[in-house]
Amino acid sequence: MARPDKAAAVAELTEQFRSSNAAVLTEYRGLTVAQLKTLRRSLGENAQYAVVKNTLTKIAANEAGISTLDDLFNGPTAVAFVTGDPVESAKGLRDFAKDNPNLVIKGGVLDGKALSADEIKKLADLESREVLLAKLAGALKGKQTQAAQVFQALPSKLVRTVDALRAKQDEQGGAE
């Protein structure tokens, strides 16, 4: 029978997996407490970084319906539970790992889909959601402006064509 403290830990981890948009597993071997504190700050407000026990976390992930991470639960493991923009947290992890090679990104899950360490690094290379939405809005506005110019040009061109035809008829009528 499971001990109550372990059952509570599994229940808490299961809830974190269920309520998170993404979870990134890392190996933190060799990092100091101060470095871990800096890492937690670099992840942003919408992510929680927790050092976990592999067996309990594996059970919790499976209870949350995530079985794709089973192979990653070995060695000292910590999980970044992301409830906000996963790109921001992925950038925080990538940038911290550049400065601190002891942090190794093992892999993770995003909206139920398993991600490899390379995919998480590619996710970090994306621009934030707000920037992508702003670019999309700018592109749509540009297309609307082009469409408006085309619609304005059509009547103007028609008027010029009619005027040219009238002028040509006047010349031909006057020449006869």
Short mmCIF file of N, CA, C and O in Angstrom, two decimals, residues 23-155:
data_model
loop_
_atom_site.label_atom_id
_atom_site.label_comp_id
_atom_site.label_asym_id
_atom_site.label_seq_id
_atom_site.Cartn_x
_atom_site.Cartn_y
_atom_site.Cartn_z
N ALA A 23 5.24 20.50 -20.50
CA ALA A 23 6.14 20.09 -19.43
C ALA A 23 7.47 19.72 -20.09
O ALA A 23 7.49 18.98 -21.08
N VAL A 24 8.55 20.26 -19.55
CA VAL A 24 9.88 19.99 -20.11
C VAL A 24 10.72 19.32 -19.03
O VAL A 24 10.87 19.84 -17.93
N LEU A 25 11.27 18.15 -19.36
CA LEU A 25 12.11 17.42 -18.42
C LEU A 25 13.58 17.78 -18.66
O LEU A 25 14.03 17.86 -19.81
N THR A 26 14.27 18.03 -17.57
CA THR A 26 15.68 18.39 -17.65
C THR A 26 16.49 17.57 -16.65
O THR A 26 15.94 17.04 -15.68
N GLU A 27 17.78 17.51 -16.91
CA GLU A 27 18.72 16.95 -15.93
C GLU A 27 19.52 18.11 -15.38
O GLU A 27 20.06 18.92 -16.14
N TYR A 28 19.56 18.21 -14.07
CA TYR A 28 20.17 19.37 -13.43
C TYR A 28 21.46 19.03 -12.67
O TYR A 28 21.97 19.85 -11.90
N ARG A 29 22.02 17.88 -12.93
CA ARG A 29 23.21 17.41 -12.22
C ARG A 29 24.34 18.46 -12.28
O ARG A 29 24.70 18.93 -13.35
N GLY A 30 24.85 18.85 -11.13
CA GLY A 30 25.97 19.79 -11.08
C GLY A 30 25.57 21.24 -10.92
O GLY A 30 26.44 22.11 -10.79
N LEU A 31 24.29 21.54 -10.93
CA LEU A 31 23.86 22.93 -10.74
C LEU A 31 23.74 23.24 -9.25
O LEU A 31 23.30 22.40 -8.47
N THR A 32 24.12 24.44 -8.89
CA THR A 32 24.01 24.86 -7.50
C THR A 32 22.59 25.36 -7.22
O THR A 32 21.80 25.60 -8.13
N VAL A 33 22.29 25.53 -5.95
CA VAL A 33 20.98 26.05 -5.55
C VAL A 33 20.79 27.46 -6.13
O VAL A 33 19.70 27.80 -6.60
N ALA A 34 21.83 28.26 -6.11
CA ALA A 34 21.73 29.62 -6.66
C ALA A 34 21.44 29.58 -8.17
O ALA A 34 20.65 30.38 -8.67
N GLN A 35 22.08 28.66 -8.88
CA GLN A 35 21.83 28.54 -10.31
C GLN A 35 20.39 28.08 -10.59
O GLN A 35 19.74 28.57 -11.51
N LEU A 36 19.88 27.17 -9.76
CA LEU A 36 18.49 26.72 -9.92
C LEU A 36 17.52 27.88 -9.67
O LEU A 36 16.50 28.00 -10.34
N LYS A 37 17.86 28.72 -8.72
CA LYS A 37 17.03 29.89 -8.42
C LYS A 37 17.01 30.84 -9.63
O LYS A 37 15.96 31.35 -10.02
N THR A 38 18.17 31.04 -10.22
CA THR A 38 18.27 31.88 -11.42
C THR A 38 17.47 31.27 -12.57
O THR A 38 16.77 31.98 -13.30
N LEU A 39 17.55 29.96 -12.72
CA LEU A 39 16.79 29.27 -13.76
C LEU A 39 15.30 29.46 -13.56
O LEU A 39 14.57 29.76 -14.51
N ARG A 40 14.83 29.32 -12.33
CA ARG A 40 13.40 29.50 -12.06
C ARG A 40 12.94 30.90 -12.46
O ARG A 40 11.85 31.07 -13.01
N ARG A 41 13.77 31.90 -12.20
CA ARG A 41 13.43 33.28 -12.57
C ARG A 41 13.41 33.45 -14.09
O ARG A 41 12.58 34.17 -14.63
N SER A 42 14.33 32.79 -14.78
CA SER A 42 14.43 32.97 -16.23
C SER A 42 13.29 32.30 -16.99
O SER A 42 13.06 32.61 -18.15
N LEU A 43 12.57 31.40 -16.34
CA LEU A 43 11.47 30.71 -17.01
C LEU A 43 10.22 31.58 -17.13
O LEU A 43 9.33 31.26 -17.90
N GLY A 44 10.15 32.64 -16.37
CA GLY A 44 8.98 33.50 -16.43
C GLY A 44 7.97 33.15 -15.35
O GLY A 44 8.12 32.18 -14.61
N GLU A 45 6.92 33.94 -15.32
CA GLU A 45 5.90 33.78 -14.28
C GLU A 45 4.97 32.60 -14.54
O GLU A 45 4.33 32.11 -13.62
N ASN A 46 4.88 32.16 -15.78
CA ASN A 46 3.91 31.12 -16.13
C ASN A 46 4.53 29.73 -16.17
O ASN A 46 4.00 28.85 -16.86
N ALA A 47 5.62 29.53 -15.46
CA ALA A 47 6.24 28.21 -15.42
C ALA A 47 6.74 27.93 -14.00
O ALA A 47 7.18 28.84 -13.29
N GLN A 48 6.63 26.68 -13.63
CA GLN A 48 7.11 26.25 -12.32
C GLN A 48 8.14 25.15 -12.55
O GLN A 48 7.88 24.18 -13.25
N TYR A 49 9.32 25.33 -11.96
CA TYR A 49 10.41 24.38 -12.14
C TYR A 49 10.56 23.59 -10.84
O TYR A 49 10.79 24.18 -9.78
N ALA A 50 10.40 22.28 -10.91
CA ALA A 50 10.42 21.46 -9.70
C ALA A 50 11.35 20.26 -9.87
O ALA A 50 11.29 19.57 -10.89
N VAL A 51 12.18 20.04 -8.87
CA VAL A 51 13.01 18.85 -8.81
C VAL A 51 12.09 17.73 -8.33
O VAL A 51 11.35 17.90 -7.35
N VAL A 52 12.10 16.60 -9.06
CA VAL A 52 11.12 15.55 -8.79
C VAL A 52 11.79 14.19 -8.62
O VAL A 52 12.93 13.99 -9.03
N LYS A 53 11.03 13.28 -8.04
CA LYS A 53 11.48 11.89 -7.94
C LYS A 53 10.97 11.16 -9.20
O LYS A 53 9.79 11.26 -9.54
N ASN A 54 11.85 10.45 -9.86
CA ASN A 54 11.52 9.83 -11.14
C ASN A 54 10.33 8.87 -11.07
O ASN A 54 9.42 8.94 -11.90
N THR A 55 10.33 7.97 -10.10
CA THR A 55 9.28 6.96 -10.02
C THR A 55 7.92 7.61 -9.81
O THR A 55 6.94 7.27 -10.49
N LEU A 56 7.85 8.55 -8.87
CA LEU A 56 6.58 9.21 -8.57
C LEU A 56 6.10 10.05 -9.76
O LEU A 56 4.91 10.07 -10.10
N THR A 57 7.02 10.72 -10.42
CA THR A 57 6.66 11.57 -11.55
C THR A 57 6.21 10.72 -12.74
O THR A 57 5.29 11.09 -13.47
N LYS A 58 6.85 9.59 -12.94
CA LYS A 58 6.45 8.68 -14.01
C LYS A 58 5.03 8.18 -13.77
O LYS A 58 4.20 8.14 -14.69
N ILE A 59 4.72 7.82 -12.53
CA ILE A 59 3.36 7.37 -12.18
C ILE A 59 2.36 8.51 -12.42
O ILE A 59 1.30 8.31 -13.01
N ALA A 60 2.73 9.72 -11.99
CA ALA A 60 1.85 10.87 -12.16
C ALA A 60 1.61 11.18 -13.63
O ALA A 60 0.48 11.48 -14.03
N ALA A 61 2.66 11.12 -14.43
CA ALA A 61 2.52 11.39 -15.87
C ALA A 61 1.59 10.36 -16.51
O ALA A 61 0.72 10.71 -17.32
N ASN A 62 1.75 9.10 -16.14
CA ASN A 62 0.88 8.06 -16.69
C ASN A 62 -0.57 8.25 -16.25
O ASN A 62 -1.49 8.05 -17.04
N GLU A 63 -0.78 8.66 -15.00
CA GLU A 63 -2.14 8.92 -14.52
C GLU A 63 -2.76 10.12 -15.25
O GLU A 63 -3.97 10.19 -15.41
N ALA A 64 -1.91 11.07 -15.68
CA ALA A 64 -2.40 12.23 -16.43
C ALA A 64 -2.58 11.92 -17.92
O ALA A 64 -2.98 12.78 -18.68
N GLY A 65 -2.27 10.69 -18.31
CA GLY A 65 -2.44 10.28 -19.71
C GLY A 65 -1.23 10.54 -20.58
O GLY A 65 -1.33 10.54 -21.80
N ILE A 66 -0.07 10.75 -19.96
CA ILE A 66 1.16 11.02 -20.70
C ILE A 66 2.13 9.86 -20.47
O ILE A 66 2.77 9.78 -19.43
N SER A 67 2.22 8.98 -21.45
CA SER A 67 3.11 7.83 -21.30
C SER A 67 4.35 7.96 -22.18
O SER A 67 5.23 7.11 -22.13
N THR A 68 4.42 9.03 -22.97
CA THR A 68 5.52 9.19 -23.92
C THR A 68 6.82 9.63 -23.24
O THR A 68 7.87 9.62 -23.88
N LEU A 69 6.75 10.01 -21.98
CA LEU A 69 7.95 10.50 -21.29
C LEU A 69 8.67 9.42 -20.48
O LEU A 69 9.70 9.69 -19.88
N ASP A 70 8.14 8.20 -20.46
CA ASP A 70 8.66 7.15 -19.59
C ASP A 70 10.17 6.93 -19.71
O ASP A 70 10.85 6.70 -18.73
N ASP A 71 10.70 7.02 -20.93
CA ASP A 71 12.12 6.76 -21.14
C ASP A 71 13.01 7.88 -20.60
O ASP A 71 14.22 7.69 -20.45
N LEU A 72 12.44 9.03 -20.32
CA LEU A 72 13.24 10.19 -19.89
C LEU A 72 13.44 10.27 -18.38
O LEU A 72 14.19 11.11 -17.90
N PHE A 73 12.75 9.42 -17.64
CA PHE A 73 12.85 9.47 -16.18
C PHE A 73 14.03 8.64 -15.69
O PHE A 73 13.87 7.54 -15.15
N ASN A 74 15.23 9.15 -15.89
CA ASN A 74 16.43 8.53 -15.36
C ASN A 74 17.41 9.63 -15.00
O ASN A 74 17.43 10.68 -15.62
N GLY A 75 18.19 9.38 -13.98
CA GLY A 75 19.12 10.41 -13.50
C GLY A 75 18.37 11.50 -12.75
O GLY A 75 17.15 11.45 -12.60
N PRO A 76 19.11 12.50 -12.26
CA PRO A 76 18.45 13.59 -11.54
C PRO A 76 17.56 14.38 -12.50
O PRO A 76 18.02 14.92 -13.49
N THR A 77 16.27 14.41 -12.20
CA THR A 77 15.29 15.01 -13.11
C THR A 77 14.56 16.15 -12.44
O THR A 77 14.19 16.07 -11.27
N ALA A 78 14.35 17.19 -13.22
CA ALA A 78 13.49 18.31 -12.81
C ALA A 78 12.55 18.60 -13.96
O ALA A 78 12.89 18.38 -15.13
N VAL A 79 11.36 19.08 -13.63
CA VAL A 79 10.34 19.33 -14.65
C VAL A 79 9.93 20.80 -14.59
O VAL A 79 9.69 21.34 -13.52
N ALA A 80 9.87 21.41 -15.77
CA ALA A 80 9.33 22.77 -15.89
C ALA A 80 7.89 22.61 -16.36
O ALA A 80 7.64 22.20 -17.50
N PHE A 81 6.94 22.90 -15.47
CA PHE A 81 5.52 22.86 -15.81
C PHE A 81 5.13 24.24 -16.33
O PHE A 81 5.21 25.22 -15.60
N VAL A 82 4.70 24.32 -17.59
CA VAL A 82 4.41 25.59 -18.23
C VAL A 82 2.90 25.76 -18.37
O VAL A 82 2.23 24.94 -19.00
N THR A 83 2.38 26.84 -17.78
CA THR A 83 0.94 27.10 -17.89
C THR A 83 0.66 28.25 -18.86
O THR A 83 -0.47 28.48 -19.23
N GLY A 84 1.68 28.98 -19.26
CA GLY A 84 1.50 30.10 -20.18
C GLY A 84 2.09 29.80 -21.53
O GLY A 84 1.92 28.71 -22.07
N ASP A 85 2.82 30.76 -22.07
CA ASP A 85 3.43 30.64 -23.39
C ASP A 85 4.61 29.68 -23.32
O ASP A 85 5.62 29.97 -22.67
N PRO A 86 4.54 28.51 -23.98
CA PRO A 86 5.64 27.56 -23.92
C PRO A 86 6.91 28.06 -24.60
O PRO A 86 8.01 27.64 -24.26
N VAL A 87 6.76 28.99 -25.55
CA VAL A 87 7.93 29.52 -26.26
C VAL A 87 8.81 30.30 -25.28
O VAL A 87 10.04 30.17 -25.28
N GLU A 88 8.19 31.11 -24.43
CA GLU A 88 8.95 31.90 -23.46
C GLU A 88 9.75 31.01 -22.52
O GLU A 88 10.92 31.25 -22.25
N SER A 89 9.11 29.95 -22.02
CA SER A 89 9.81 29.03 -21.12
C SER A 89 10.90 28.24 -21.83
O SER A 89 11.97 28.02 -21.27
N ALA A 90 10.63 27.84 -23.07
CA ALA A 90 11.65 27.11 -23.84
C ALA A 90 12.86 28.00 -24.08
O ALA A 90 14.01 27.54 -24.01
N LYS A 91 12.62 29.30 -24.35
CA LYS A 91 13.74 30.24 -24.52
C LYS A 91 14.53 30.37 -23.23
O LYS A 91 15.76 30.41 -23.25
N GLY A 92 13.82 30.46 -22.11
CA GLY A 92 14.50 30.56 -20.82
C GLY A 92 15.39 29.36 -20.56
O GLY A 92 16.53 29.50 -20.11
N LEU A 93 14.88 28.17 -20.84
CA LEU A 93 15.67 26.94 -20.64
C LEU A 93 16.87 26.90 -21.59
O LEU A 93 17.99 26.59 -21.19
N ARG A 94 16.63 27.22 -22.86
CA ARG A 94 17.71 27.19 -23.85
C ARG A 94 18.82 28.17 -23.49
O ARG A 94 20.01 27.83 -23.50
N ASP A 95 18.43 29.40 -23.16
CA ASP A 95 19.42 30.42 -22.83
C ASP A 95 20.20 30.06 -21.57
O ASP A 95 21.41 30.26 -21.50
N PHE A 96 19.51 29.51 -20.57
CA PHE A 96 20.19 29.11 -19.34
C PHE A 96 21.15 27.95 -19.62
O PHE A 96 22.26 27.91 -19.09
N ALA A 97 20.72 27.02 -20.47
CA ALA A 97 21.57 25.87 -20.80
C ALA A 97 22.83 26.29 -21.56
O ALA A 97 23.88 25.65 -21.43
N LYS A 98 22.72 27.38 -22.35
CA LYS A 98 23.92 27.88 -23.05
C LYS A 98 24.97 28.35 -22.05
O LYS A 98 26.16 28.10 -22.22
N ASP A 99 24.51 29.05 -21.03
CA ASP A 99 25.43 29.58 -20.01
C ASP A 99 25.85 28.53 -18.99
O ASP A 99 26.89 28.66 -18.35
N ASN A 100 25.02 27.52 -18.80
CA ASN A 100 25.27 26.48 -17.80
C ASN A 100 25.12 25.10 -18.44
O ASN A 100 24.02 24.54 -18.45
N PRO A 101 26.20 24.57 -18.99
CA PRO A 101 26.11 23.30 -19.73
C PRO A 101 25.69 22.11 -18.86
O PRO A 101 25.38 21.05 -19.39
N ASN A 102 25.64 22.28 -17.53
CA ASN A 102 25.18 21.19 -16.67
C ASN A 102 23.68 20.95 -16.79
O ASN A 102 23.20 19.88 -16.43
N LEU A 103 22.94 21.94 -17.29
CA LEU A 103 21.51 21.76 -17.51
C LEU A 103 21.33 21.09 -18.87
O LEU A 103 21.72 21.63 -19.90
N VAL A 104 20.72 19.91 -18.85
CA VAL A 104 20.49 19.16 -20.09
C VAL A 104 18.99 19.02 -20.28
O VAL A 104 18.29 18.52 -19.40
N ILE A 105 18.50 19.47 -21.43
CA ILE A 105 17.08 19.31 -21.75
C ILE A 105 16.90 17.91 -22.31
O ILE A 105 17.50 17.55 -23.32
N LYS A 106 16.07 17.11 -21.64
CA LYS A 106 15.85 15.73 -22.06
C LYS A 106 14.74 15.61 -23.09
O LYS A 106 14.82 14.79 -24.00
N GLY A 107 13.69 16.37 -22.92
CA GLY A 107 12.53 16.27 -23.79
C GLY A 107 11.33 16.81 -23.05
O GLY A 107 11.46 17.41 -21.98
N GLY A 108 10.17 16.59 -23.60
CA GLY A 108 8.98 17.09 -22.92
C GLY A 108 7.72 16.76 -23.68
O GLY A 108 7.70 15.92 -24.58
N VAL A 109 6.68 17.46 -23.30
CA VAL A 109 5.37 17.27 -23.91
C VAL A 109 4.71 18.63 -24.06
O VAL A 109 4.83 19.49 -23.18
N LEU A 110 4.05 18.84 -25.21
CA LEU A 110 3.34 20.09 -25.48
C LEU A 110 1.94 19.73 -25.97
O LEU A 110 1.79 19.09 -27.01
N ASP A 111 0.94 20.10 -25.21
CA ASP A 111 -0.45 19.79 -25.54
C ASP A 111 -0.65 18.32 -25.87
O ASP A 111 -1.31 17.97 -26.86
N GLY A 112 -0.03 17.45 -25.08
CA GLY A 112 -0.20 16.01 -25.26
C GLY A 112 0.73 15.37 -26.27
O GLY A 112 0.75 14.16 -26.40
N LYS A 113 1.50 16.17 -27.01
CA LYS A 113 2.41 15.63 -28.02
C LYS A 113 3.83 15.61 -27.46
O LYS A 113 4.30 16.60 -26.92
N ALA A 114 4.50 14.49 -27.61
CA ALA A 114 5.86 14.35 -27.12
C ALA A 114 6.81 15.21 -27.95
O ALA A 114 6.67 15.32 -29.17
N LEU A 115 7.77 15.83 -27.28
CA LEU A 115 8.79 16.63 -27.94
C LEU A 115 10.17 16.13 -27.55
O LEU A 115 10.42 15.84 -26.39
N SER A 116 11.05 16.06 -28.53
CA SER A 116 12.44 15.72 -28.24
C SER A 116 13.17 16.97 -27.79
O SER A 116 12.63 18.09 -27.87
N ALA A 117 14.39 16.82 -27.33
CA ALA A 117 15.19 17.97 -26.90
C ALA A 117 15.40 18.94 -28.07
O ALA A 117 15.34 20.16 -27.89
N ASP A 118 15.63 18.39 -29.27
CA ASP A 118 15.83 19.24 -30.45
C ASP A 118 14.56 20.03 -30.79
O ASP A 118 14.63 21.19 -31.18
N GLU A 119 13.41 19.40 -30.65
CA GLU A 119 12.15 20.09 -30.93
C GLU A 119 11.90 21.21 -29.93
O GLU A 119 11.36 22.26 -30.28
N ILE A 120 12.31 21.01 -28.70
CA ILE A 120 12.16 22.07 -27.69
C ILE A 120 13.08 23.23 -28.03
O ILE A 120 12.70 24.40 -27.91
N LYS A 121 14.28 22.94 -28.53
CA LYS A 121 15.18 24.01 -28.95
C LYS A 121 14.62 24.77 -30.15
O LYS A 121 14.75 25.99 -30.25
N LYS A 122 13.97 24.05 -31.07
CA LYS A 122 13.32 24.72 -32.21
C LYS A 122 12.16 25.58 -31.74
O LYS A 122 11.93 26.66 -32.27
N LEU A 123 11.44 25.09 -30.75
CA LEU A 123 10.34 25.87 -30.17
C LEU A 123 10.88 27.16 -29.56
O LEU A 123 10.26 28.22 -29.68
N ALA A 124 12.05 27.08 -28.96
CA ALA A 124 12.66 28.26 -28.36
C ALA A 124 13.07 29.28 -29.42
O ALA A 124 13.14 30.48 -29.13
N ASP A 125 13.33 28.83 -30.63
CA ASP A 125 13.72 29.74 -31.70
C ASP A 125 12.54 30.52 -32.28
O ASP A 125 12.73 31.50 -32.99
N LEU A 126 11.33 30.06 -31.98
CA LEU A 126 10.15 30.79 -32.45
C LEU A 126 10.03 32.12 -31.72
O LEU A 126 10.51 32.28 -30.61
N GLU A 127 9.34 33.04 -32.37
CA GLU A 127 9.06 34.30 -31.69
C GLU A 127 7.86 34.09 -30.79
O GLU A 127 7.10 33.14 -30.96
N SER A 128 7.67 34.98 -29.84
CA SER A 128 6.59 34.82 -28.89
C SER A 128 5.24 34.92 -29.59
O SER A 128 5.12 35.43 -30.71
N ARG A 129 4.23 34.44 -28.92
CA ARG A 129 2.87 34.43 -29.47
C ARG A 129 2.43 35.84 -29.85
O ARG A 129 1.82 36.05 -30.90
N GLU A 130 2.72 36.81 -29.01
CA GLU A 130 2.31 38.19 -29.26
C GLU A 130 2.96 38.73 -30.53
O GLU A 130 2.32 39.41 -31.33
N VAL A 131 4.25 38.45 -30.71
CA VAL A 131 4.96 38.93 -31.91
C VAL A 131 4.39 38.27 -33.16
O VAL A 131 4.16 38.94 -34.18
N LEU A 132 4.12 36.96 -33.09
CA LEU A 132 3.56 36.27 -34.25
C LEU A 132 2.17 36.80 -34.59
O LEU A 132 1.84 36.99 -35.76
N LEU A 133 1.36 37.08 -33.57
CA LEU A 133 0.03 37.65 -33.82
C LEU A 133 0.13 39.05 -34.42
O LEU A 133 -0.64 39.41 -35.31
N ALA A 134 1.10 39.84 -33.94
CA ALA A 134 1.29 41.19 -34.48
C ALA A 134 1.71 41.12 -35.95
O ALA A 134 1.23 41.90 -36.78
N LYS A 135 2.59 40.18 -36.28
CA LYS A 135 3.02 40.03 -37.67
C LYS A 135 1.85 39.59 -38.55
O LYS A 135 1.70 40.07 -39.68
N LEU A 136 1.03 38.68 -38.03
CA LEU A 136 -0.14 38.24 -38.79
C LEU A 136 -1.10 39.40 -39.02
O LEU A 136 -1.59 39.60 -40.13
N ALA A 137 -1.32 40.20 -37.99
CA ALA A 137 -2.22 41.36 -38.12
C ALA A 137 -1.66 42.35 -39.14
O ALA A 137 -2.41 42.90 -39.96
N GLY A 138 -0.37 42.58 -39.12
CA GLY A 138 0.26 43.48 -40.08
C GLY A 138 0.13 42.97 -41.50
O GLY A 138 -0.15 43.72 -42.43
N ALA A 139 0.31 41.67 -41.67
CA ALA A 139 0.19 41.08 -43.01
C ALA A 139 -1.25 41.18 -43.51
O ALA A 139 -1.48 41.51 -44.68
N LEU A 140 -2.20 40.92 -42.63
CA LEU A 140 -3.60 41.02 -43.03
C LEU A 140 -3.97 42.46 -43.36
O LEU A 140 -4.71 42.71 -44.32
N LYS A 141 -3.46 43.41 -42.59
CA LYS A 141 -3.75 44.82 -42.85
C LYS A 141 -3.15 45.23 -44.20
O LYS A 141 -3.78 45.95 -44.96
N GLY A 142 -1.95 44.76 -44.46
CA GLY A 142 -1.30 45.07 -45.75
C GLY A 142 -2.11 44.53 -46.92
O GLY A 142 -2.28 45.19 -47.94
N LYS A 143 -2.64 43.32 -46.78
CA LYS A 143 -3.46 42.72 -47.84
C LYS A 143 -4.75 43.51 -48.02
O LYS A 143 -5.22 43.70 -49.14
N GLN A 144 -5.32 43.98 -46.92
CA GLN A 144 -6.55 44.79 -47.03
C GLN A 144 -6.27 46.10 -47.75
O GLN A 144 -7.07 46.55 -48.57
N THR A 145 -5.13 46.71 -47.45
CA THR A 145 -4.76 47.96 -48.12
C THR A 145 -4.58 47.73 -49.61
O THR A 145 -5.04 48.52 -50.44
N GLN A 146 -3.91 46.64 -49.97
CA GLN A 146 -3.72 46.32 -51.39
C GLN A 146 -5.06 46.08 -52.07
O GLN A 146 -5.28 46.54 -53.19
N ALA A 147 -5.95 45.38 -51.41
CA ALA A 147 -7.27 45.11 -51.99
C ALA A 147 -8.04 46.41 -52.19
O ALA A 147 -8.68 46.62 -53.22
N ALA A 148 -7.97 47.30 -51.20
CA ALA A 148 -8.66 48.59 -51.33
C ALA A 148 -8.10 49.38 -52.51
O ALA A 148 -8.86 50.01 -53.25
N GLN A 149 -6.80 49.36 -52.70
CA GLN A 149 -6.19 50.07 -53.82
C GLN A 149 -6.65 49.49 -55.15
O GLN A 149 -6.92 50.22 -56.10
N VAL A 150 -6.76 48.18 -55.23
CA VAL A 150 -7.22 47.53 -56.46
C VAL A 150 -8.67 47.93 -56.74
O VAL A 150 -9.02 48.28 -57.86
N PHE A 151 -9.51 47.89 -55.70
CA PHE A 151 -10.92 48.24 -55.90
C PHE A 151 -11.09 49.71 -56.26
O PHE A 151 -11.98 50.06 -57.02
N GLN A 152 -10.23 50.56 -55.75
CA GLN A 152 -10.29 51.98 -56.12
C GLN A 152 -9.75 52.19 -57.53
O GLN A 152 -10.20 53.08 -58.25
N ALA A 153 -8.80 51.39 -57.94
CA ALA A 153 -8.19 51.55 -59.25
C ALA A 153 -9.14 51.13 -60.37
O ALA A 153 -9.10 51.70 -61.46
N LEU A 154 -9.99 50.15 -60.13
CA LEU A 154 -10.88 49.65 -61.18
C LEU A 154 -11.82 50.74 -61.71
O LEU A 154 -11.89 50.94 -62.92
N PRO A 155 -12.56 51.46 -60.87
CA PRO A 155 -13.42 52.52 -61.41
C PRO A 155 -12.62 53.63 -62.10
O PRO A 155 -13.04 54.16 -63.13
#
